[in-house]
Short mmCIF file of C-alpha atoms in Angstrom, two decimals:
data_model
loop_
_atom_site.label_atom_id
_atom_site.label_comp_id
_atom_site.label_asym_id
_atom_site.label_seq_id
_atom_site.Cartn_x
_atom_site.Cartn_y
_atom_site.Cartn_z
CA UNK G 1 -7.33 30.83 36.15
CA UNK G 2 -6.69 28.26 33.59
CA UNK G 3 -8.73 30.19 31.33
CA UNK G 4 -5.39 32.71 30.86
CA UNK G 5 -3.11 29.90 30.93
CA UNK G 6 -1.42 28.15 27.99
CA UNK G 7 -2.26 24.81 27.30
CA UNK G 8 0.29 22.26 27.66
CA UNK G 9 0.30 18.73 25.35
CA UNK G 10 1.66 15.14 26.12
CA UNK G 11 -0.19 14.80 22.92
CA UNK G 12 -2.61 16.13 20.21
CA UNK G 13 0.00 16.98 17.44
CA UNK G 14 2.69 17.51 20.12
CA UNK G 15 5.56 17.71 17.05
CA UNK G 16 3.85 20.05 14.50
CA UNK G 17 5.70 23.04 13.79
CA UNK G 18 4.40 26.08 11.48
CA UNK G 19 6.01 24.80 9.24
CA UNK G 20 4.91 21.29 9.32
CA UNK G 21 1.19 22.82 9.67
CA UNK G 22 1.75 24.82 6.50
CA UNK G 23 3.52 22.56 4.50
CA UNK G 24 0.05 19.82 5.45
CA UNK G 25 -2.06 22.77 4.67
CA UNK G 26 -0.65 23.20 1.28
CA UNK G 27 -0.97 19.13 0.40
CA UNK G 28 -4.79 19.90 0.88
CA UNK G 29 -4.90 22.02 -2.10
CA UNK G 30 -2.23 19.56 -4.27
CA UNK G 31 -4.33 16.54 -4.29
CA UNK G 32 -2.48 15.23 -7.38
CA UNK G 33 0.37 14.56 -5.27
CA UNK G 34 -1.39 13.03 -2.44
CA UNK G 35 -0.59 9.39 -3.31
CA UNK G 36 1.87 9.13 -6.27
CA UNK G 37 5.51 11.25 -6.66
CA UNK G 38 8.85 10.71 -5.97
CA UNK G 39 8.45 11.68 -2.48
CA UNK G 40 8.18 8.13 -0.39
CA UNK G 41 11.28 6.89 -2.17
CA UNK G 42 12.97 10.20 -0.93
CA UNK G 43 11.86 9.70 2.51
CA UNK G 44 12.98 5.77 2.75
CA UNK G 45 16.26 7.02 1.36
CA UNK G 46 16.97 9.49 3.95
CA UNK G 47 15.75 6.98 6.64
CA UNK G 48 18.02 4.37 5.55
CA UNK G 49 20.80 6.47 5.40
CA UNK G 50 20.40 7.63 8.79
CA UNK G 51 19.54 4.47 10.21
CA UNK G 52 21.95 2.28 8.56
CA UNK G 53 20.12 -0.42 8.05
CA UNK G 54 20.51 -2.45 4.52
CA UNK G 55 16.68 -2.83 3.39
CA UNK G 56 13.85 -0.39 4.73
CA UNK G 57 9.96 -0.30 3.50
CA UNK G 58 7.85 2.61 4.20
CA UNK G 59 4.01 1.81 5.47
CA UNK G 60 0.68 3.37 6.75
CA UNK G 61 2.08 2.74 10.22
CA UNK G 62 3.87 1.32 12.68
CA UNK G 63 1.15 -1.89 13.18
CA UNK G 64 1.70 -2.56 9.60
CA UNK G 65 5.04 -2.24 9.59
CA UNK G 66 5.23 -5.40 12.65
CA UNK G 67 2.82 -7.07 10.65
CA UNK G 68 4.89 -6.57 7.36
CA UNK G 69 7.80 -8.35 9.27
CA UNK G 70 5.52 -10.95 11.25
CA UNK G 71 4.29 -12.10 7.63
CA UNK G 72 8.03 -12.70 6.62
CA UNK G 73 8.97 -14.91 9.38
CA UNK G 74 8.35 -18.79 9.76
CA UNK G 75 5.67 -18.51 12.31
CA UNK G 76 3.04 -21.66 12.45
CA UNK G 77 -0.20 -21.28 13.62
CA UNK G 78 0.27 -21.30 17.23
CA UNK G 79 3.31 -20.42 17.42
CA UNK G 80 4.30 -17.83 20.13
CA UNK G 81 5.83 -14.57 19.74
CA UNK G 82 7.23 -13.04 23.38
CA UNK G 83 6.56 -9.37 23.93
CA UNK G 84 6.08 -7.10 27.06
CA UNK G 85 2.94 -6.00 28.87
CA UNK G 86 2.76 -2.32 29.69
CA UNK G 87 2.01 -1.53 25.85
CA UNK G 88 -0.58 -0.46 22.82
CA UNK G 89 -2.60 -2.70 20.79
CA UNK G 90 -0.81 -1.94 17.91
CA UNK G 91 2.34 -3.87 19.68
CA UNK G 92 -0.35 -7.10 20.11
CA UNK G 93 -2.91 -7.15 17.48
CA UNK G 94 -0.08 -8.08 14.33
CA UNK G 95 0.89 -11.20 16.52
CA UNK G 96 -2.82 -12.49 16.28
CA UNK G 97 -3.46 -11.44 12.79
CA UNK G 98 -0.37 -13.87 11.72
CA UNK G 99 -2.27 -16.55 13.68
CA UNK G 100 0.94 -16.44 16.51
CA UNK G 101 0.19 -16.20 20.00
CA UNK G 102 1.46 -13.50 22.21
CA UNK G 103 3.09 -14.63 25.66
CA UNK G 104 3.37 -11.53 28.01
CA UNK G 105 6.58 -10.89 29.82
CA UNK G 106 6.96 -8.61 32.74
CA UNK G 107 9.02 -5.38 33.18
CA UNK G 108 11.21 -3.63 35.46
CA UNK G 109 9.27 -1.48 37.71
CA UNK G 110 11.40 1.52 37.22
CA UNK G 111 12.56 1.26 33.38
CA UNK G 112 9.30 0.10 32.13
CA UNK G 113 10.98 -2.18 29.58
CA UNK G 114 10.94 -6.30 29.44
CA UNK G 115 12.33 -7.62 32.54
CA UNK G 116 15.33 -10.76 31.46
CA UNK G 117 14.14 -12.79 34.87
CA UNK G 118 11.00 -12.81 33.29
CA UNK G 119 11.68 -13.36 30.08
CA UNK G 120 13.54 -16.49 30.81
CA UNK G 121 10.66 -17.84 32.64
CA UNK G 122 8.17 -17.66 29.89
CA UNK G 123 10.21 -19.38 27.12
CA UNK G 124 9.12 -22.22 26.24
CA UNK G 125 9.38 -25.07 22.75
CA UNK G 126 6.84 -23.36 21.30
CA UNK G 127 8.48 -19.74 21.28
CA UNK G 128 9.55 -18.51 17.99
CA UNK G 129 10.18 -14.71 18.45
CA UNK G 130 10.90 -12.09 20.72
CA UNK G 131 10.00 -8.00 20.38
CA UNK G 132 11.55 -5.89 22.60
CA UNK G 133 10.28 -2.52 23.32
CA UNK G 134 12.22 0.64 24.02
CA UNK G 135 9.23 2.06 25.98
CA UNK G 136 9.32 5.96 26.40
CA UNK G 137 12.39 6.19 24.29
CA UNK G 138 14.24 4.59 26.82
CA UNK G 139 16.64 1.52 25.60
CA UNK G 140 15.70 -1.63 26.92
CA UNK G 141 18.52 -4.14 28.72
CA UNK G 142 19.68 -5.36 25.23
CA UNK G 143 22.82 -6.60 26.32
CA UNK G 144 20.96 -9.21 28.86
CA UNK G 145 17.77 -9.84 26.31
CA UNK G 146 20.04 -10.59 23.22
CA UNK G 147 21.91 -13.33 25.03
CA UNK G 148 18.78 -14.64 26.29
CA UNK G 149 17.31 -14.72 22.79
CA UNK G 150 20.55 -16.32 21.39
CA UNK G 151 20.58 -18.71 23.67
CA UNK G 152 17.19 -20.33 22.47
CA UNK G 153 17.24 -19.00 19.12
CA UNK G 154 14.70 -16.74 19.23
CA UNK G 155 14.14 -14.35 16.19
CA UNK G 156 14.36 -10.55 17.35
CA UNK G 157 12.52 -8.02 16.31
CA UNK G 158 12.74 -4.73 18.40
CA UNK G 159 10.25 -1.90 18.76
CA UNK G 160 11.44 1.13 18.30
CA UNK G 161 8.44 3.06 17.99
CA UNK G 162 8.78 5.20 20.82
CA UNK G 163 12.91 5.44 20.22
CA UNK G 164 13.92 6.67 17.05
CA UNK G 165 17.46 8.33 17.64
CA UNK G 166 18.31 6.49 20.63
CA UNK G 167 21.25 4.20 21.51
CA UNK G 168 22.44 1.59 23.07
CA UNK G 169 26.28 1.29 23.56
CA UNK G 170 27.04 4.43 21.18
CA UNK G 171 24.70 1.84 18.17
CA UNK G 172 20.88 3.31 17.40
CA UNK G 173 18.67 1.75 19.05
CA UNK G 174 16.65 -1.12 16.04
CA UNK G 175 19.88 -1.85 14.36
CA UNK G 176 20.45 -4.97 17.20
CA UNK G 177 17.73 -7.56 16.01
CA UNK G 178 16.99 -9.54 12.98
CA UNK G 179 14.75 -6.62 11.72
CA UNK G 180 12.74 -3.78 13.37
CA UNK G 181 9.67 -1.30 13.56
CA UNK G 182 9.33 2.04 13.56
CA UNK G 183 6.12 4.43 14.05
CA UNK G 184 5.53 7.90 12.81
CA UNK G 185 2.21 8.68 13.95
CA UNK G 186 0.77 11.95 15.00
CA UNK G 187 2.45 11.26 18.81
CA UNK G 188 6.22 10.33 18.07
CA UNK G 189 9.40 11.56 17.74
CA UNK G 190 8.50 12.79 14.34
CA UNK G 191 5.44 12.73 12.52
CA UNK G 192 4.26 11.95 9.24
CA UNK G 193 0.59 12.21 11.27
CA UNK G 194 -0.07 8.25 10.18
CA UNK G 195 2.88 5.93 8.95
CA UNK G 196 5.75 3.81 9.93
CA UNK G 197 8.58 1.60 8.43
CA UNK G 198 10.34 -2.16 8.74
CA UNK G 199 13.63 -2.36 8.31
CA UNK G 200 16.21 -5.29 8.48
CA UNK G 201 20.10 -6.62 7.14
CA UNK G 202 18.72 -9.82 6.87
CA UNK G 203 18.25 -10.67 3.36
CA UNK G 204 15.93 -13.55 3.48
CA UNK G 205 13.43 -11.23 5.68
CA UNK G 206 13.99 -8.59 3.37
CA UNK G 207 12.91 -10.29 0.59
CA UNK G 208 9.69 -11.34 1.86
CA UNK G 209 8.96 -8.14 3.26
CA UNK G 210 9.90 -6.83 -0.04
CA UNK G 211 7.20 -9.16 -1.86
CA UNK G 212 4.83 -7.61 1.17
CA UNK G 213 5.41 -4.29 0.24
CA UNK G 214 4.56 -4.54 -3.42
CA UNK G 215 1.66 -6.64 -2.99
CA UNK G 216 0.02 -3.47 -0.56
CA UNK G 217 -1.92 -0.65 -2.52
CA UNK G 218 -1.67 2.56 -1.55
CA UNK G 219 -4.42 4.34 0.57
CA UNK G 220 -7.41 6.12 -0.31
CA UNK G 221 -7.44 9.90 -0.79
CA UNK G 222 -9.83 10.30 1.87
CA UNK G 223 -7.91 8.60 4.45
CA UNK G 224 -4.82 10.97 2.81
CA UNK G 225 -7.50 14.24 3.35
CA UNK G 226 -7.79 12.89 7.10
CA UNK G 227 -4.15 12.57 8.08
CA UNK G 228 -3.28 16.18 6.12
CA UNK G 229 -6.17 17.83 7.91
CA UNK G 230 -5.27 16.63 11.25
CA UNK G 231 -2.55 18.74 11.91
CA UNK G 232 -4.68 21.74 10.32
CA UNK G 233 -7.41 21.66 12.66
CA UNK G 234 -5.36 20.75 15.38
CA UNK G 235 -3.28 24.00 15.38
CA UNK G 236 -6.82 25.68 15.21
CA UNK G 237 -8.12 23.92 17.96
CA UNK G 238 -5.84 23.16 20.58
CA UNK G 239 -5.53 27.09 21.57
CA UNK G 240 -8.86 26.71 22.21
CA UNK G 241 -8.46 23.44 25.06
CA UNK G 242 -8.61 25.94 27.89
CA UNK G 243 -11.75 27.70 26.91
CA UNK G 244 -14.35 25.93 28.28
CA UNK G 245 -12.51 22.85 26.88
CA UNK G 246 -13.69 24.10 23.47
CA UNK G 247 -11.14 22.78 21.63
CA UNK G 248 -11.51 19.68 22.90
CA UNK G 249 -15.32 19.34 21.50
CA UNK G 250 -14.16 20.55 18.34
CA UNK G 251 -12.10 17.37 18.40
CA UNK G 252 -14.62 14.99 19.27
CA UNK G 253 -16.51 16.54 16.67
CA UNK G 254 -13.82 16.32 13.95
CA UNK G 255 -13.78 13.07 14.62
CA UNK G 256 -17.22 11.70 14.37
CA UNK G 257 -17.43 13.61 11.13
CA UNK G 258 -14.21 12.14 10.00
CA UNK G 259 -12.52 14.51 9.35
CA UNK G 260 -9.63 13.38 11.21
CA UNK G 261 -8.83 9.72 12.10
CA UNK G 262 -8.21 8.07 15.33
CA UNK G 263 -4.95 7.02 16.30
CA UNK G 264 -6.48 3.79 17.60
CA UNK G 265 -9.95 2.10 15.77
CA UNK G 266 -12.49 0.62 18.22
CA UNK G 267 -11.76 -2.66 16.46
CA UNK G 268 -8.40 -2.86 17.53
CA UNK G 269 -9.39 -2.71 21.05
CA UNK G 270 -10.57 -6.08 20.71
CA UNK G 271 -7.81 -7.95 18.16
CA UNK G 272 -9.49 -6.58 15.26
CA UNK G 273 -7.96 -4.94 12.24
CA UNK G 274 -8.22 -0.98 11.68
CA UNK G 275 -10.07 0.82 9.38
CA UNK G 276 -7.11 1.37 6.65
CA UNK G 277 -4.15 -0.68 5.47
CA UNK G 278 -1.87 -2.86 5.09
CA UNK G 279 -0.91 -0.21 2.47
CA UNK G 280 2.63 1.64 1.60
CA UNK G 281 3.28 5.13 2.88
CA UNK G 282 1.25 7.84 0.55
CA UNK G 283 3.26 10.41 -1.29
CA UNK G 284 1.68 13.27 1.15
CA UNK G 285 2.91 11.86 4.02
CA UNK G 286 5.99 11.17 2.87
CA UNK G 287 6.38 14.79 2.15
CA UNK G 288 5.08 15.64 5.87
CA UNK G 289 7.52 13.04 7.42
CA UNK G 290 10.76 14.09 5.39
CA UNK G 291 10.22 17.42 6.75
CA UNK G 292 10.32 15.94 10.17
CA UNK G 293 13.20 14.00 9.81
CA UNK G 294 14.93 16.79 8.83
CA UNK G 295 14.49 17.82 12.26
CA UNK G 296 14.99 14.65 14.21
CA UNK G 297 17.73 15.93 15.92
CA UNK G 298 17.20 19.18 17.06
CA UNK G 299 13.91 17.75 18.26
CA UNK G 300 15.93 15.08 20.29
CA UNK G 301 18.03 17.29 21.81
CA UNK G 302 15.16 19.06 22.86
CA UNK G 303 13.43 16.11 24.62
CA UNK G 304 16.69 15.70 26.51
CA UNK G 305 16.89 19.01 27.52
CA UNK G 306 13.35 18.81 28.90
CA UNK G 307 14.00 15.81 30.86
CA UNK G 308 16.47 17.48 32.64
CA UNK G 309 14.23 19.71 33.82
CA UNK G 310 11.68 17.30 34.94
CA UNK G 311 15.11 15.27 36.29
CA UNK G 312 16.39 17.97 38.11
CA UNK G 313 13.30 19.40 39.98
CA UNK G 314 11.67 16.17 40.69
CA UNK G 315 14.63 13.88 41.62
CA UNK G 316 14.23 14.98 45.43
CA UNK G 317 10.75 14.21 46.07
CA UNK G 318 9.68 11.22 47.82
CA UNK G 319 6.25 10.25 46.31
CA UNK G 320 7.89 10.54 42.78
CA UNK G 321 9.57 7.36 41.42
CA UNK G 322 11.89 8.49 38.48
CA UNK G 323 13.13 6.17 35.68
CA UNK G 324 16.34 4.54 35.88
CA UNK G 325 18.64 3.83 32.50
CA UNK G 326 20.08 1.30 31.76
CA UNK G 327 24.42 0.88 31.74
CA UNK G 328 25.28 2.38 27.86
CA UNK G 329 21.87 3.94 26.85
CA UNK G 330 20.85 7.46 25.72
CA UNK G 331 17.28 7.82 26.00
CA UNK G 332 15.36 10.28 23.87
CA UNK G 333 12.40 10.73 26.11
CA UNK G 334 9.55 10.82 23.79
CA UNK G 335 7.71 11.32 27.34
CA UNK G 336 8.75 11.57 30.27
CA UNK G 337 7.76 8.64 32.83
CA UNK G 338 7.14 9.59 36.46
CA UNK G 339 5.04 7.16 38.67
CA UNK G 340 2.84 8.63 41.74
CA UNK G 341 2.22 6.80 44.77
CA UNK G 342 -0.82 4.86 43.92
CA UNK G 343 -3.13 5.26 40.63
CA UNK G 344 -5.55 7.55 42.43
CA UNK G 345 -2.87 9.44 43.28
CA UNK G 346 -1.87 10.12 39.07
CA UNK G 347 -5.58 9.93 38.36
CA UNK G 348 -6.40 12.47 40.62
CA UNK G 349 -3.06 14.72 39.59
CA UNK G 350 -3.56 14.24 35.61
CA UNK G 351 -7.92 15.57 35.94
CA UNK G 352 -6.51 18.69 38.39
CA UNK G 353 -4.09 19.34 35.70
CA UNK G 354 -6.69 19.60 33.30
CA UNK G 355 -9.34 21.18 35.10
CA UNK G 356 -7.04 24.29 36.78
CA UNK G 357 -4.37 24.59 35.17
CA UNK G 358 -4.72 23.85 31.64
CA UNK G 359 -2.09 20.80 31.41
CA UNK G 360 -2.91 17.87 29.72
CA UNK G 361 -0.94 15.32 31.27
CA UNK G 362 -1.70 11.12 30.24
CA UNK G 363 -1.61 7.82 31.61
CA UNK G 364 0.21 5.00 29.13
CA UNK G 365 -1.06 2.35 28.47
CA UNK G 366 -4.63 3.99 30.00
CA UNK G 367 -4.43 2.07 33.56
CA UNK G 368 -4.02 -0.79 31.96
CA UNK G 369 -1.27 -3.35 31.06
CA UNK G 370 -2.48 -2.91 27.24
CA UNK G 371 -3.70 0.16 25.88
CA UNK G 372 -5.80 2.73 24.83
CA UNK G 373 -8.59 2.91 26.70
CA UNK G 374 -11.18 0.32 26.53
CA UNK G 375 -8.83 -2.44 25.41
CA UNK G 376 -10.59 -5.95 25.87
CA UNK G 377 -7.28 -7.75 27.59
CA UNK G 378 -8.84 -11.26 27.22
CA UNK G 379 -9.61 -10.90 23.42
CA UNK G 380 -5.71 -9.81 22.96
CA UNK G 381 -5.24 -12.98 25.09
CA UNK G 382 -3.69 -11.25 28.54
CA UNK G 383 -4.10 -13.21 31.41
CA UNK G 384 -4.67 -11.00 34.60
CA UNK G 385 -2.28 -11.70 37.40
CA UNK G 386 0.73 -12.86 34.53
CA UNK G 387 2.28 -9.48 34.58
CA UNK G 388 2.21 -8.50 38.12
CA UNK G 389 4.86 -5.52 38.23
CA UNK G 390 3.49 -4.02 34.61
CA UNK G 391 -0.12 -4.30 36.19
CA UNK G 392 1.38 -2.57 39.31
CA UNK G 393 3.20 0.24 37.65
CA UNK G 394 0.10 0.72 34.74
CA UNK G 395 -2.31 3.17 36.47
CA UNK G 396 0.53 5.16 38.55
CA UNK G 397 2.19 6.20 35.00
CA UNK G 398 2.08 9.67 34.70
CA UNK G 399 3.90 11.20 31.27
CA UNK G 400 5.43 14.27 31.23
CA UNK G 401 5.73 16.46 27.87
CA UNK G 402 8.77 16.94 25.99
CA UNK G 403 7.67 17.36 22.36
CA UNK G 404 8.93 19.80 20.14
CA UNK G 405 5.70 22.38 21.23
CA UNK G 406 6.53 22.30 24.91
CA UNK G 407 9.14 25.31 25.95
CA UNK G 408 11.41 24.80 28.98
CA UNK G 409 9.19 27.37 30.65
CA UNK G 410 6.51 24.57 30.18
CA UNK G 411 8.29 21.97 31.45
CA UNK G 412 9.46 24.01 34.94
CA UNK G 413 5.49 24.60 35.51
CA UNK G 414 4.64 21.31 34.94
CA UNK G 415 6.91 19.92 37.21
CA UNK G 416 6.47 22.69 40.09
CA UNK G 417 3.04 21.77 39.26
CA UNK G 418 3.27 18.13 40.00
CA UNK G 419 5.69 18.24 43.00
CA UNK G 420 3.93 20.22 44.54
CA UNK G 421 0.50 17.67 43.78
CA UNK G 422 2.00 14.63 45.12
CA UNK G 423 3.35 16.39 48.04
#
């Protein structure tokens, strides 16, 4: 019965430890250090020292962290910045806020990053910059997109949102292009529930994104109260997902009392801009993600050794396509990628998981080339039929867990589970 059975996470706080959910329920009682202290210079010193990178800025989130480094190129009106399909609004919307236009570039069917054929193809005099995506924590083809970018002078800006820790030829992954963004929202490798970070060794791009930086405020302290509580309520409620999906209407309800925030806003779904930002990473958060980062490592190691699993038990079976890495990369799996047969083959899998047995596997991008859910593809300027492999792949994603939460016990029934499913 799934009512005895543990609940299993893709997402839904996937990284918070006891001791991230204490530390975030202490901040609740401290407001006085919820948006000044010493604590965001701490963090963006510990990030650049790890990363390596000469000048780093600490945001709200990832999306302002692309738009931070959108604002401090020489973009005209019109001009086009290339990025993949099979990704979230946040990857798109920044590109249209800057008044650039987004060209879509197709992917490789089994590493669900930016395909080079493609991306040669959809160059053109009016292309200004390139983003490349390390989707899933798996390094893209850098070797073969760098050359392509040098050869018509694109500026590079890589994606690391989903990647921080991996590498590419024994170099971390965001340290190849002319700058880079980073997330650390409530679903990635760690989590400071809502911010991110730009970084770049250019110093031109630096400076402007430096003159960004102090031109943003800081958030407001009930936005602060919404990102501490999240992880809170969430260790609270997601012991509860099983039982008559009770923790899952304490959700909804949390959130249409605000008391938590979304991880997408309805207006983004449609170019729009959230409900918060462009502002610099809060002093609370900072504290939340310098705890994480602490970890970064020991979590990493932990998403490889759960992708073994899912490797290892799933590599044999026919109706399963597995993802392929590229020459020189180590992955960090923030999920694992499988694809089914057909979407109604993943659709059907992911609401059986739910239903009987307590897993709560996803789809990414949400069956669609752009995510979440809902997503108007014309208003982000997607033209069906551009992408065909990314709208192929799409709705057979399925993503496998390997967050900090998930034991290897977990990941062995998820994947007897889902071999056994697609049989």
């Amino acid at each position: 019965m799934k009512l005895l059975k543990k609940p299993i996470f893709v997402s839904v706080s996937p990284n918070a430890k006891i001791d991230d959910v204490w530390l975030a329920f202490t901040l609740l009682f401290q407001p006085w250090r919820w948006i000044h202290g010493s604590f965001r210079e701490k963090f963006t010193d510990a990030f650049q020292n790890y990363i390596g990178a000469k000048y780093v800025f600490a945001f709200d989130s990832g999306r302002t962290s692309l738009y931070a480094i959108l604002r401090s190129l020489p973009l005209a009106e019109g001009d086009e910045v290339l990025v993949q399909a099979l990704t979230c609004t946040a990857a798109i919307n920044p590109i249209l806020w800057v008044g650039a236009k987004p060209v879509y570039v197709d992917i490789k069917e089994d590493t669900y990053n930016m395909s080079p054929v493609d991306l040669e193809k959809k160059i053109t005099p009016r292309s200004k910059a390139l983003i490349i995506q390390h989707t899933f924590g798996l390094p893209a083809y850098l070797d073969a997109l760098l050359a392509i970018a040098k050869k018509h002078k694109l500026i590079v800006i890589e994606d690391v949102a989903h990647a921080l820790g991996a590498e590419y030829n024994d170099q971390y992954v965001g340290t190849f292009g002319d700058a880079a963004f980073f997330s650390f929202g409530r679903y990635k490798i760690i989590s400071a529930v809502f911010a991110g970070a730009a970084i770049t060794n250019n110093p031109e791009i630096g400076k402007k994104l430096g003159q960004f930086y102090e031109e943003c405020e800081l958030p407001s302290r009930f936005w602060i109260f919404e990102q501490l509580f999240h992880p809170v309520f969430l260790a609270f409620a997601k012991p509860l997902y099983n039982i008559f999906s009770l923790g899952k209407v304490l959700v909804v309800l949390a959130r249409k009392l605000k008391l938590i925030s979304l991880s997408v806003y309805s207006e983004e779904k449609s170019g729009g801009h959230p409900g918060f930002g462009p502002s610099r990473m809060p002093n609370a958060l900072a504290i939340l993600g310098l705890n994480q980062l602490k970890k970064l490592e020991q979590f990493n190691e932990h998403r490889i050794k759960l992708s073994r699993i899912y490797q290892r038990d799933l590599v044999a079976h026919e109706h399963i396509l597995l993802p392929s890495i590229a020459d020189g990369a180590k992955p960090v799996f923030l999920n694992f990628p499988i694809q089914a047969a057909d979407g109604d083959a993943a659709y059907a899998l992911i609401g059986t998981g739910r239903k009987k047995e307590g897993m709560y596997l996803e789809n990414w991008p949400a069956k669609k080339v752009i995510g979440p859910k809902g997503t108007d593809l014309k208003k982000l300027q997607y033209a069906e039929g551009s992408c065909p492999v990314a709208e192929k792949v799409a709705p057979r994603v399925i993503t496998l867990p390997t967050s900090p939460n998930t034991t290897g016990t977990d990941a062995w029934r998820v994947a007897k589970f889902v071999a056994d499913f697609l049989k």
